[in-house]
PDB file of N, CA and C in Angstrom:
ATOM      1  N   MET A   1       0.848  -1.182   0.000  1.00 46.00           N
ATOM      2  CA  MET A   1       0.000   0.000   0.000  1.00 46.00           C
ATOM      3  C   MET A   1       0.891   1.241   0.000  1.00 46.00           C
ATOM      4  N   THR A   2       0.601   2.185  -0.859  1.00 51.00           N
ATOM      5  CA  THR A   2       1.398   3.405  -0.945  1.00 51.00           C
ATOM      6  C   THR A   2       0.855   4.465  -0.004  1.00 51.00           C
ATOM      7  N   ASN A   3       1.762   5.279   0.447  1.00 53.00           N
ATOM      8  CA  ASN A   3       1.401   6.391   1.328  1.00 53.00           C
ATOM      9  C   ASN A   3       1.219   7.631   0.452  1.00 53.00           C
ATOM     10  N   PHE A   4      -0.008   8.120   0.331  1.00 53.00           N
ATOM     11  CA  PHE A   4      -0.296   9.254  -0.521  1.00 53.00           C
ATOM     12  C   PHE A   4      -0.288  10.521   0.309  1.00 53.00           C
ATOM     13  N   GLU A   5       0.696  11.375   0.035  1.00 58.00           N
ATOM     14  CA  GLU A   5       0.752  12.687   0.684  1.00 58.00           C
ATOM     15  C   GLU A   5       0.886  13.741  -0.410  1.00 58.00           C
ATOM     16  N   GLY A   6      -0.195  14.285  -0.782  1.00 65.00           N
ATOM     17  CA  GLY A   6      -0.166  15.295  -1.831  1.00 65.00           C
ATOM     18  C   GLY A   6      -1.012  16.484  -1.455  1.00 65.00           C
ATOM     19  N   ASN A   7      -0.817  17.529  -2.190  1.00 78.00           N
ATOM     20  CA  ASN A   7      -1.631  18.724  -2.008  1.00 78.00           C
ATOM     21  C   ASN A   7      -2.744  18.687  -3.033  1.00 78.00           C
ATOM     22  N   TYR A   8      -3.893  18.252  -2.631  1.00 83.00           N
ATOM     23  CA  TYR A   8      -5.046  18.162  -3.518  1.00 83.00           C
ATOM     24  C   TYR A   8      -6.192  18.924  -2.895  1.00 83.00           C
ATOM     25  N   SER A   9      -6.818  19.758  -3.700  1.00 87.00           N
ATOM     26  CA  SER A   9      -8.015  20.448  -3.226  1.00 87.00           C
ATOM     27  C   SER A   9      -9.038  20.431  -4.341  1.00 87.00           C
ATOM     28  N   GLN A  10     -10.277  20.459  -3.958  1.00 91.00           N
ATOM     29  CA  GLN A  10     -11.382  20.431  -4.915  1.00 91.00           C
ATOM     30  C   GLN A  10     -12.368  21.529  -4.536  1.00 91.00           C
ATOM     31  N   THR A  11     -12.816  22.276  -5.541  1.00 91.00           N
ATOM     32  CA  THR A  11     -13.792  23.336  -5.313  1.00 91.00           C
ATOM     33  C   THR A  11     -14.997  23.119  -6.212  1.00 91.00           C
ATOM     34  N   VAL A  12     -16.174  23.276  -5.638  1.00 94.00           N
ATOM     35  CA  VAL A  12     -17.425  23.189  -6.375  1.00 94.00           C
ATOM     36  C   VAL A  12     -18.157  24.509  -6.174  1.00 94.00           C
ATOM     37  N   SER A  13     -18.621  25.111  -7.275  1.00 95.00           N
ATOM     38  CA  SER A  13     -19.324  26.382  -7.156  1.00 95.00           C
ATOM     39  C   SER A  13     -20.405  26.472  -8.219  1.00 95.00           C
ATOM     40  N   GLY A  14     -21.271  27.430  -8.056  1.00 96.00           N
ATOM     41  CA  GLY A  14     -22.346  27.659  -9.006  1.00 96.00           C
ATOM     42  C   GLY A  14     -22.837  29.086  -8.886  1.00 96.00           C
ATOM     43  N   THR A  15     -23.696  29.460  -9.799  1.00 95.00           N
ATOM     44  CA  THR A  15     -24.256  30.808  -9.777  1.00 95.00           C
ATOM     45  C   THR A  15     -25.729  30.756 -10.140  1.00 95.00           C
ATOM     46  N   LEU A  16     -26.527  31.489  -9.373  1.00 96.00           N
ATOM     47  CA  LEU A  16     -27.951  31.614  -9.636  1.00 96.00           C
ATOM     48  C   LEU A  16     -28.254  33.095  -9.813  1.00 96.00           C
ATOM     49  N   GLY A  17     -28.793  33.455 -10.970  1.00 95.00           N
ATOM     50  CA  GLY A  17     -29.148  34.842 -11.246  1.00 95.00           C
ATOM     51  C   GLY A  17     -30.652  35.020 -11.308  1.00 95.00           C
ATOM     52  N   LEU A  18     -31.155  35.975 -10.559  1.00 96.00           N
ATOM     53  CA  LEU A  18     -32.587  36.272 -10.536  1.00 96.00           C
ATOM     54  C   LEU A  18     -32.807  37.699 -11.023  1.00 96.00           C
ATOM     55  N   PRO A  19     -33.583  37.871 -12.096  1.00 95.00           N
ATOM     56  CA  PRO A  19     -33.827  39.229 -12.613  1.00 95.00           C
ATOM     57  C   PRO A  19     -34.567  40.091 -11.587  1.00 95.00           C
ATOM     58  N   LEU A  20     -34.170  41.357 -11.535  1.00 93.00           N
ATOM     59  CA  LEU A  20     -34.859  42.331 -10.686  1.00 93.00           C
ATOM     60  C   LEU A  20     -35.711  43.217 -11.583  1.00 93.00           C
ATOM     61  N   ASN A  21     -36.915  43.442 -11.193  1.00 88.00           N
ATOM     62  CA  ASN A  21     -37.829  44.265 -11.970  1.00 88.00           C
ATOM     63  C   ASN A  21     -37.822  45.682 -11.396  1.00 88.00           C
ATOM     64  N   LEU A  22     -36.689  46.379 -11.621  1.00 85.00           N
ATOM     65  CA  LEU A  22     -36.548  47.741 -11.120  1.00 85.00           C
ATOM     66  C   LEU A  22     -36.908  48.732 -12.218  1.00 85.00           C
ATOM     67  N   ALA A  23     -37.451  49.865 -11.822  1.00 82.00           N
ATOM     68  CA  ALA A  23     -37.864  50.896 -12.782  1.00 82.00           C
ATOM     69  C   ALA A  23     -36.679  51.808 -13.101  1.00 82.00           C
ATOM     70  N   LEU A  24     -35.626  51.229 -13.691  1.00 85.00           N
ATOM     71  CA  LEU A  24     -34.464  52.008 -14.118  1.00 85.00           C
ATOM     72  C   LEU A  24     -34.427  51.995 -15.636  1.00 85.00           C
ATOM     73  N   ASP A  25     -34.702  53.118 -16.250  1.00 88.00           N
ATOM     74  CA  ASP A  25     -34.809  53.201 -17.700  1.00 88.00           C
ATOM     75  C   ASP A  25     -33.482  52.835 -18.373  1.00 88.00           C
ATOM     76  N   GLY A  26     -33.506  51.839 -19.247  1.00 90.00           N
ATOM     77  CA  GLY A  26     -32.331  51.442 -19.991  1.00 90.00           C
ATOM     78  C   GLY A  26     -31.408  50.475 -19.279  1.00 90.00           C
ATOM     79  N   TRP A  27     -31.697  50.102 -18.065  1.00 94.00           N
ATOM     80  CA  TRP A  27     -30.845  49.197 -17.290  1.00 94.00           C
ATOM     81  C   TRP A  27     -31.495  47.823 -17.176  1.00 94.00           C
ATOM     82  N   SER A  28     -30.669  46.795 -17.266  1.00 94.00           N
ATOM     83  CA  SER A  28     -31.121  45.451 -16.890  1.00 94.00           C
ATOM     84  C   SER A  28     -30.395  45.100 -15.591  1.00 94.00           C
ATOM     85  N   THR A  29     -31.141  44.621 -14.614  1.00 95.00           N
ATOM     86  CA  THR A  29     -30.569  44.341 -13.294  1.00 95.00           C
ATOM     87  C   THR A  29     -30.944  42.938 -12.845  1.00 95.00           C
ATOM     88  N   GLN A  30     -30.071  42.372 -12.024  1.00 96.00           N
ATOM     89  CA  GLN A  30     -30.355  41.074 -11.428  1.00 96.00           C
ATOM     90  C   GLN A  30     -29.562  40.923 -10.138  1.00 96.00           C
ATOM     91  N   VAL A  31     -30.003  40.018  -9.303  1.00 96.00           N
ATOM     92  CA  VAL A  31     -29.266  39.655  -8.106  1.00 96.00           C
ATOM     93  C   VAL A  31     -28.665  38.279  -8.361  1.00 96.00           C
ATOM     94  N   MET A  32     -27.393  38.128  -8.012  1.00 96.00           N
ATOM     95  CA  MET A  32     -26.661  36.886  -8.252  1.00 96.00           C
ATOM     96  C   MET A  32     -26.243  36.286  -6.915  1.00 96.00           C
ATOM     97  N   PHE A  33     -26.463  34.987  -6.771  1.00 96.00           N
ATOM     98  CA  PHE A  33     -26.002  34.240  -5.607  1.00 96.00           C
ATOM     99  C   PHE A  33     -25.013  33.192  -6.092  1.00 96.00           C
ATOM    100  N   SER A  34     -23.822  33.167  -5.504  1.00 95.00           N
ATOM    101  CA  SER A  34     -22.776  32.234  -5.918  1.00 95.00           C
ATOM    102  C   SER A  34     -22.246  31.467  -4.709  1.00 95.00           C
ATOM    103  N   PRO A  35     -22.823  30.294  -4.431  1.00 95.00           N
ATOM    104  CA  PRO A  35     -22.295  29.473  -3.334  1.00 95.00           C
ATOM    105  C   PRO A  35     -21.071  28.684  -3.810  1.00 95.00           C
ATOM    106  N   ASN A  36     -20.166  28.354  -2.881  1.00 94.00           N
ATOM    107  CA  ASN A  36     -19.027  27.506  -3.216  1.00 94.00           C
ATOM    108  C   ASN A  36     -18.649  26.638  -2.023  1.00 94.00           C
ATOM    109  N   MET A  37     -18.028  25.514  -2.319  1.00 93.00           N
ATOM    110  CA  MET A  37     -17.561  24.594  -1.293  1.00 93.00           C
ATOM    111  C   MET A  37     -16.173  24.118  -1.707  1.00 93.00           C
ATOM    112  N   THR A  38     -15.233  24.101  -0.755  1.00 90.00           N
ATOM    113  CA  THR A  38     -13.854  23.701  -1.025  1.00 90.00           C
ATOM    114  C   THR A  38     -13.443  22.611  -0.051  1.00 90.00           C
ATOM    115  N   PHE A  39     -12.767  21.590  -0.585  1.00 90.00           N
ATOM    116  CA  PHE A  39     -12.206  20.521   0.234  1.00 90.00           C
ATOM    117  C   PHE A  39     -10.710  20.474  -0.008  1.00 90.00           C
ATOM    118  N   ASP A  40      -9.929  20.529   1.077  1.00 87.00           N
ATOM    119  CA  ASP A  40      -8.467  20.479   1.002  1.00 87.00           C
ATOM    120  C   ASP A  40      -8.001  19.180   1.641  1.00 87.00           C
ATOM    121  N   LEU A  41      -7.446  18.265   0.832  1.00 83.00           N
ATOM    122  CA  LEU A  41      -7.032  16.956   1.319  1.00 83.00           C
ATOM    123  C   LEU A  41      -5.840  17.055   2.260  1.00 83.00           C
ATOM    124  N   ALA A  42      -4.900  17.980   1.989  1.00 82.00           N
ATOM    125  CA  ALA A  42      -3.692  18.102   2.811  1.00 82.00           C
ATOM    126  C   ALA A  42      -4.028  18.462   4.254  1.00 82.00           C
ATOM    127  N   SER A  43      -4.953  19.389   4.444  1.00 83.00           N
ATOM    128  CA  SER A  43      -5.305  19.811   5.804  1.00 83.00           C
ATOM    129  C   SER A  43      -6.563  19.129   6.317  1.00 83.00           C
ATOM    130  N   GLY A  44      -7.306  18.480   5.420  1.00 83.00           N
ATOM    131  CA  GLY A  44      -8.554  17.829   5.822  1.00 83.00           C
ATOM    132  C   GLY A  44      -9.672  18.820   6.099  1.00 83.00           C
ATOM    133  N   SER A  45      -9.529  20.021   5.574  1.00 85.00           N
ATOM    134  CA  SER A  45     -10.529  21.049   5.869  1.00 85.00           C
ATOM    135  C   SER A  45     -11.605  21.102   4.797  1.00 85.00           C
ATOM    136  N   LEU A  46     -12.776  21.485   5.224  1.00 89.00           N
ATOM    137  CA  LEU A  46     -13.920  21.669   4.348  1.00 89.00           C
ATOM    138  C   LEU A  46     -14.449  23.075   4.592  1.00 89.00           C
ATOM    139  N   GLY A  47     -14.554  23.860   3.523  1.00 91.00           N
ATOM    140  CA  GLY A  47     -15.014  25.237   3.674  1.00 91.00           C
ATOM    141  C   GLY A  47     -16.175  25.527   2.748  1.00 91.00           C
ATOM    142  N   ALA A  48     -16.967  26.503   3.125  1.00 93.00           N
ATOM    143  CA  ALA A  48     -18.109  26.909   2.317  1.00 93.00           C
ATOM    144  C   ALA A  48     -18.243  28.422   2.381  1.00 93.00           C
ATOM    145  N   GLY A  49     -18.785  29.002   1.318  1.00 94.00           N
ATOM    146  CA  GLY A  49     -18.979  30.439   1.280  1.00 94.00           C
ATOM    147  C   GLY A  49     -20.116  30.812   0.351  1.00 94.00           C
ATOM    148  N   LEU A  50     -20.533  32.061   0.439  1.00 95.00           N
ATOM    149  CA  LEU A  50     -21.605  32.571  -0.407  1.00 95.00           C
ATOM    150  C   LEU A  50     -21.295  34.015  -0.772  1.00 95.00           C
ATOM    151  N   MET A  51     -21.354  34.304  -2.064  1.00 95.00           N
ATOM    152  CA  MET A  51     -21.196  35.672  -2.566  1.00 95.00           C
ATOM    153  C   MET A  51     -22.533  36.098  -3.153  1.00 95.00           C
ATOM    154  N   SER A  52     -23.029  37.244  -2.719  1.00 96.00           N
ATOM    155  CA  SER A  52     -24.259  37.790  -3.290  1.00 96.00           C
ATOM    156  C   SER A  52     -23.925  39.132  -3.918  1.00 96.00           C
ATOM    157  N   GLU A  53     -24.464  39.364  -5.119  1.00 96.00           N
ATOM    158  CA  GLU A  53     -24.159  40.570  -5.866  1.00 96.00           C
ATOM    159  C   GLU A  53     -25.417  41.132  -6.500  1.00 96.00           C
ATOM    160  N   ILE A  54     -25.443  42.440  -6.633  1.00 96.00           N
ATOM    161  CA  ILE A  54     -26.441  43.111  -7.461  1.00 96.00           C
ATOM    162  C   ILE A  54     -25.694  43.564  -8.707  1.00 96.00           C
ATOM    163  N   VAL A  55     -26.204  43.177  -9.874  1.00 96.00           N
ATOM    164  CA  VAL A  55     -25.523  43.411 -11.145  1.00 96.00           C
ATOM    165  C   VAL A  55     -26.430  44.260 -12.035  1.00 96.00           C
ATOM    166  N   GLY A  56     -25.860  45.300 -12.635  1.00 96.00           N
ATOM    167  CA  GLY A  56     -26.599  46.148 -13.569  1.00 96.00           C
ATOM    168  C   GLY A  56     -25.825  46.331 -14.853  1.00 96.00           C
ATOM    169  N   GLN A  57     -26.561  46.447 -15.954  1.00 96.00           N
ATOM    170  CA  GLN A  57     -25.927  46.645 -17.258  1.00 96.00           C
ATOM    171  C   GLN A  57     -26.777  47.579 -18.097  1.00 96.00           C
ATOM    172  N   THR A  58     -26.108  48.494 -18.804  1.00 95.00           N
ATOM    173  CA  THR A  58     -26.791  49.383 -19.729  1.00 95.00           C
ATOM    174  C   THR A  58     -25.904  49.631 -20.949  1.00 95.00           C
ATOM    175  N   VAL A  59     -26.523  49.827 -22.099  1.00 94.00           N
ATOM    176  CA  VAL A  59     -25.806  50.139 -23.336  1.00 94.00           C
ATOM    177  C   VAL A  59     -25.749  51.659 -23.457  1.00 94.00           C
ATOM    178  N   LEU A  60     -24.528  52.184 -23.605  1.00 94.00           N
ATOM    179  CA  LEU A  60     -24.329  53.634 -23.660  1.00 94.00           C
ATOM    180  C   LEU A  60     -24.397  54.185 -25.080  1.00 94.00           C
ATOM    181  N   SER A  61     -24.120  53.364 -26.071  1.00 93.00           N
ATOM    182  CA  SER A  61     -24.060  53.837 -27.455  1.00 93.00           C
ATOM    183  C   SER A  61     -25.402  53.665 -28.150  1.00 93.00           C
ATOM    184  N   ALA A  62     -25.550  54.391 -29.249  1.00 92.00           N
ATOM    185  CA  ALA A  62     -26.756  54.245 -30.073  1.00 92.00           C
ATOM    186  C   ALA A  62     -26.626  52.990 -30.929  1.00 92.00           C
ATOM    187  N   HIS A  63     -27.748  52.493 -31.396  1.00 89.00           N
ATOM    188  CA  HIS A  63     -27.779  51.247 -32.149  1.00 89.00           C
ATOM    189  C   HIS A  63     -26.957  51.306 -33.434  1.00 89.00           C
ATOM    190  N   ASP A  64     -26.888  52.452 -34.086  1.00 92.00           N
ATOM    191  CA  ASP A  64     -26.183  52.560 -35.368  1.00 92.00           C
ATOM    192  C   ASP A  64     -24.783  53.175 -35.240  1.00 92.00           C
ATOM    193  N   ASP A  65     -24.238  53.313 -34.031  1.00 94.00           N
ATOM    194  CA  ASP A  65     -22.879  53.818 -33.844  1.00 94.00           C
ATOM    195  C   ASP A  65     -21.851  52.807 -34.353  1.00 94.00           C
ATOM    196  N   ALA A  66     -20.646  53.284 -34.680  1.00 94.00           N
ATOM    197  CA  ALA A  66     -19.578  52.399 -35.161  1.00 94.00           C
ATOM    198  C   ALA A  66     -19.078  51.466 -34.054  1.00 94.00           C
ATOM    199  N   PHE A  67     -19.147  51.917 -32.806  1.00 95.00           N
ATOM    200  CA  PHE A  67     -18.716  51.104 -31.679  1.00 95.00           C
ATOM    201  C   PHE A  67     -19.865  50.931 -30.695  1.00 95.00           C
ATOM    202  N   ARG A  68     -19.886  49.807 -30.037  1.00 95.00           N
ATOM    203  CA  ARG A  68     -20.897  49.511 -29.008  1.00 95.00           C
ATOM    204  C   ARG A  68     -20.219  49.625 -27.652  1.00 95.00           C
ATOM    205  N   SER A  69     -20.746  50.451 -26.798  1.00 96.00           N
ATOM    206  CA  SER A  69     -20.196  50.596 -25.456  1.00 96.00           C
ATOM    207  C   SER A  69     -21.251  50.186 -24.427  1.00 96.00           C
ATOM    208  N   VAL A  70     -20.804  49.350 -23.493  1.00 96.00           N
ATOM    209  CA  VAL A  70     -21.685  48.789 -22.466  1.00 96.00           C
ATOM    210  C   VAL A  70     -21.080  49.080 -21.107  1.00 96.00           C
ATOM    211  N   LEU A  71     -21.905  49.525 -20.171  1.00 97.00           N
ATOM    212  CA  LEU A  71     -21.486  49.788 -18.799  1.00 97.00           C
ATOM    213  C   LEU A  71     -22.021  48.683 -17.902  1.00 97.00           C
ATOM    214  N   ASN A  72     -21.122  48.004 -17.180  1.00 96.00           N
ATOM    215  CA  ASN A  72     -21.489  46.967 -16.217  1.00 96.00           C
ATOM    216  C   ASN A  72     -21.121  47.438 -14.816  1.00 96.00           C
ATOM    217  N   VAL A  73     -22.027  47.245 -13.869  1.00 96.00           N
ATOM    218  CA  VAL A  73     -21.810  47.632 -12.479  1.00 96.00           C
ATOM    219  C   VAL A  73     -22.164  46.440 -11.594  1.00 96.00           C
ATOM    220  N   LYS A  74     -21.268  46.114 -10.644  1.00 96.00           N
ATOM    221  CA  LYS A  74     -21.521  45.036  -9.679  1.00 96.00           C
ATOM    222  C   LYS A  74     -21.183  45.523  -8.279  1.00 96.00           C
ATOM    223  N   VAL A  75     -22.033  45.205  -7.331  1.00 97.00           N
ATOM    224  CA  VAL A  75     -21.781  45.469  -5.918  1.00 97.00           C
ATOM    225  C   VAL A  75     -22.145  44.204  -5.186  1.00 97.00           C
ATOM    226  N   GLY A  76     -21.208  43.678  -4.375  1.00 97.00           N
ATOM    227  CA  GLY A  76     -21.476  42.401  -3.728  1.00 97.00           C
ATOM    228  C   GLY A  76     -20.889  42.295  -2.338  1.00 97.00           C
ATOM    229  N   TYR A  77     -21.275  41.204  -1.690  1.00 96.00           N
ATOM    230  CA  TYR A  77     -20.852  40.929  -0.326  1.00 96.00           C
ATOM    231  C   TYR A  77     -20.682  39.422  -0.190  1.00 96.00           C
ATOM    232  N   GLY A  78     -19.547  38.995   0.346  1.00 95.00           N
ATOM    233  CA  GLY A  78     -19.285  37.567   0.505  1.00 95.00           C
ATOM    234  C   GLY A  78     -19.104  37.183   1.954  1.00 95.00           C
ATOM    235  N   VAL A  79     -19.594  36.010   2.303  1.00 94.00           N
ATOM    236  CA  VAL A  79     -19.424  35.461   3.648  1.00 94.00           C
ATOM    237  C   VAL A  79     -18.913  34.028   3.526  1.00 94.00           C
ATOM    238  N   ALA A  80     -18.098  33.638   4.479  1.00 90.00           N
ATOM    239  CA  ALA A  80     -17.580  32.276   4.546  1.00 90.00           C
ATOM    240  C   ALA A  80     -17.441  31.896   6.015  1.00 90.00           C
ATOM    241  N   ALA A  81     -17.513  30.603   6.282  1.00 83.00           N
ATOM    242  CA  ALA A  81     -17.482  30.124   7.670  1.00 83.00           C
ATOM    243  C   ALA A  81     -16.150  30.412   8.350  1.00 83.00           C
ATOM    244  N   ASP A  82     -15.042  30.344   7.622  1.00 79.00           N
ATOM    245  CA  ASP A  82     -13.725  30.478   8.241  1.00 79.00           C
ATOM    246  C   ASP A  82     -12.978  31.754   7.836  1.00 79.00           C
ATOM    247  N   ALA A  83     -13.688  32.759   7.383  1.00 83.00           N
ATOM    248  CA  ALA A  83     -13.038  33.997   6.937  1.00 83.00           C
ATOM    249  C   ALA A  83     -13.900  35.204   7.291  1.00 83.00           C
ATOM    250  N   ARG A  84     -13.269  36.368   7.239  1.00 91.00           N
ATOM    251  CA  ARG A  84     -14.018  37.603   7.476  1.00 91.00           C
ATOM    252  C   ARG A  84     -14.901  37.908   6.280  1.00 91.00           C
ATOM    253  N   PRO A  85     -16.027  38.563   6.497  1.00 93.00           N
ATOM    254  CA  PRO A  85     -16.879  38.974   5.367  1.00 93.00           C
ATOM    255  C   PRO A  85     -16.104  39.917   4.441  1.00 93.00           C
ATOM    256  N   SER A  86     -16.431  39.877   3.179  1.00 94.00           N
ATOM    257  CA  SER A  86     -15.738  40.736   2.213  1.00 94.00           C
ATOM    258  C   SER A  86     -16.751  41.451   1.324  1.00 94.00           C
ATOM    259  N   ALA A  87     -16.408  42.667   0.986  1.00 96.00           N
ATOM    260  CA  ALA A  87     -17.253  43.455   0.086  1.00 96.00           C
ATOM    261  C   ALA A  87     -16.495  43.657  -1.224  1.00 96.00           C
ATOM    262  N   ALA A  88     -17.234  43.760  -2.313  1.00 95.00           N
ATOM    263  CA  ALA A  88     -16.605  43.944  -3.616  1.00 95.00           C
ATOM    264  C   ALA A  88     -17.456  44.885  -4.460  1.00 95.00           C
ATOM    265  N   ALA A  89     -16.794  45.641  -5.321  1.00 97.00           N
ATOM    266  CA  ALA A  89     -17.486  46.517  -6.265  1.00 97.00           C
ATOM    267  C   ALA A  89     -16.699  46.525  -7.569  1.00 97.00           C
ATOM    268  N   MET A  90     -17.410  46.590  -8.681  1.00 97.00           N
ATOM    269  CA  MET A  90     -16.764  46.609  -9.985  1.00 97.00           C
ATOM    270  C   MET A  90     -17.514  47.575 -10.909  1.00 97.00           C
ATOM    271  N   LEU A  91     -16.752  48.348 -11.628  1.00 97.00           N
ATOM    272  CA  LEU A  91     -17.288  49.230 -12.662  1.00 97.00           C
ATOM    273  C   LEU A  91     -16.499  48.930 -13.927  1.00 97.00           C
ATOM    274  N   GLU A  92     -17.199  48.551 -15.000  1.00 97.00           N
ATOM    275  CA  GLU A  92     -16.531  48.130 -16.234  1.00 97.00           C
ATOM    276  C   GLU A  92     -17.213  48.779 -17.431  1.00 97.00           C
ATOM    277  N   ILE A  93     -16.402  49.303 -18.338  1.00 97.00           N
ATOM    278  CA  ILE A  93     -16.913  49.813 -19.606  1.00 97.00           C
ATOM    279  C   ILE A  93     -16.280  48.970 -20.713  1.00 97.00           C
ATOM    280  N   ARG A  94     -17.130  48.359 -21.533  1.00 96.00           N
ATOM    281  CA  ARG A  94     -16.658  47.541 -22.655  1.00 96.00           C
ATOM    282  C   ARG A  94     -16.984  48.267 -23.957  1.00 96.00           C
ATOM    283  N   VAL A  95     -15.971  48.393 -24.795  1.00 97.00           N
ATOM    284  CA  VAL A  95     -16.146  49.024 -26.107  1.00 97.00           C
ATOM    285  C   VAL A  95     -15.724  48.001 -27.149  1.00 97.00           C
ATOM    286  N   SER A  96     -16.604  47.744 -28.106  1.00 96.00           N
ATOM    287  CA  SER A  96     -16.318  46.776 -29.167  1.00 96.00           C
ATOM    288  C   SER A  96     -16.917  47.279 -30.475  1.00 96.00           C
ATOM    289  N   PRO A  97     -16.381  46.798 -31.607  1.00 94.00           N
ATOM    290  CA  PRO A  97     -16.938  47.194 -32.894  1.00 94.00           C
ATOM    291  C   PRO A  97     -18.398  46.750 -33.003  1.00 94.00           C
ATOM    292  N   ASN A  98     -19.223  47.581 -33.563  1.00 87.00           N
ATOM    293  CA  ASN A  98     -20.632  47.266 -33.729  1.00 87.00           C
ATOM    294  C   ASN A  98     -20.807  46.587 -35.100  1.00 87.00           C
ATOM    295  N   LEU A  99     -20.708  45.276 -35.101  1.00 83.00           N
ATOM    296  CA  LEU A  99     -20.766  44.526 -36.356  1.00 83.00           C
ATOM    297  C   LEU A  99     -22.171  44.175 -36.756  1.00 83.00           C
TER     298      LEU A  99
END
C-alpha cells in the first residue's frame, strides 16, 4: 500500500441569477447568488462560502454607432465560515466594434 501525501483540493461552485424588476430606464438588473464549497485533502478542511451581488448593465451607445459601449456595475458581499466577510465593487466599460 502506498502512502499518498499530496496537495489536492477540490472546489465546487455555481451561480444563480434572478432578474430584478426595477424601474431604471435602460438598465437590466439582477441579483446573483454564488455558493461555493472547497475541500483540502492536505489539511482535511472543508469550507463553504456565499457571494451575493447586485448586477446592472446598460448600453451607452446608439444602435447605429460604429462602436458599441456597455457599462457593467456590480456590488457584492461575501461570507464564509472560516473567513471575514468581504465586500466587492466593480465598474466596467466595454467598447467593441458594432458589427
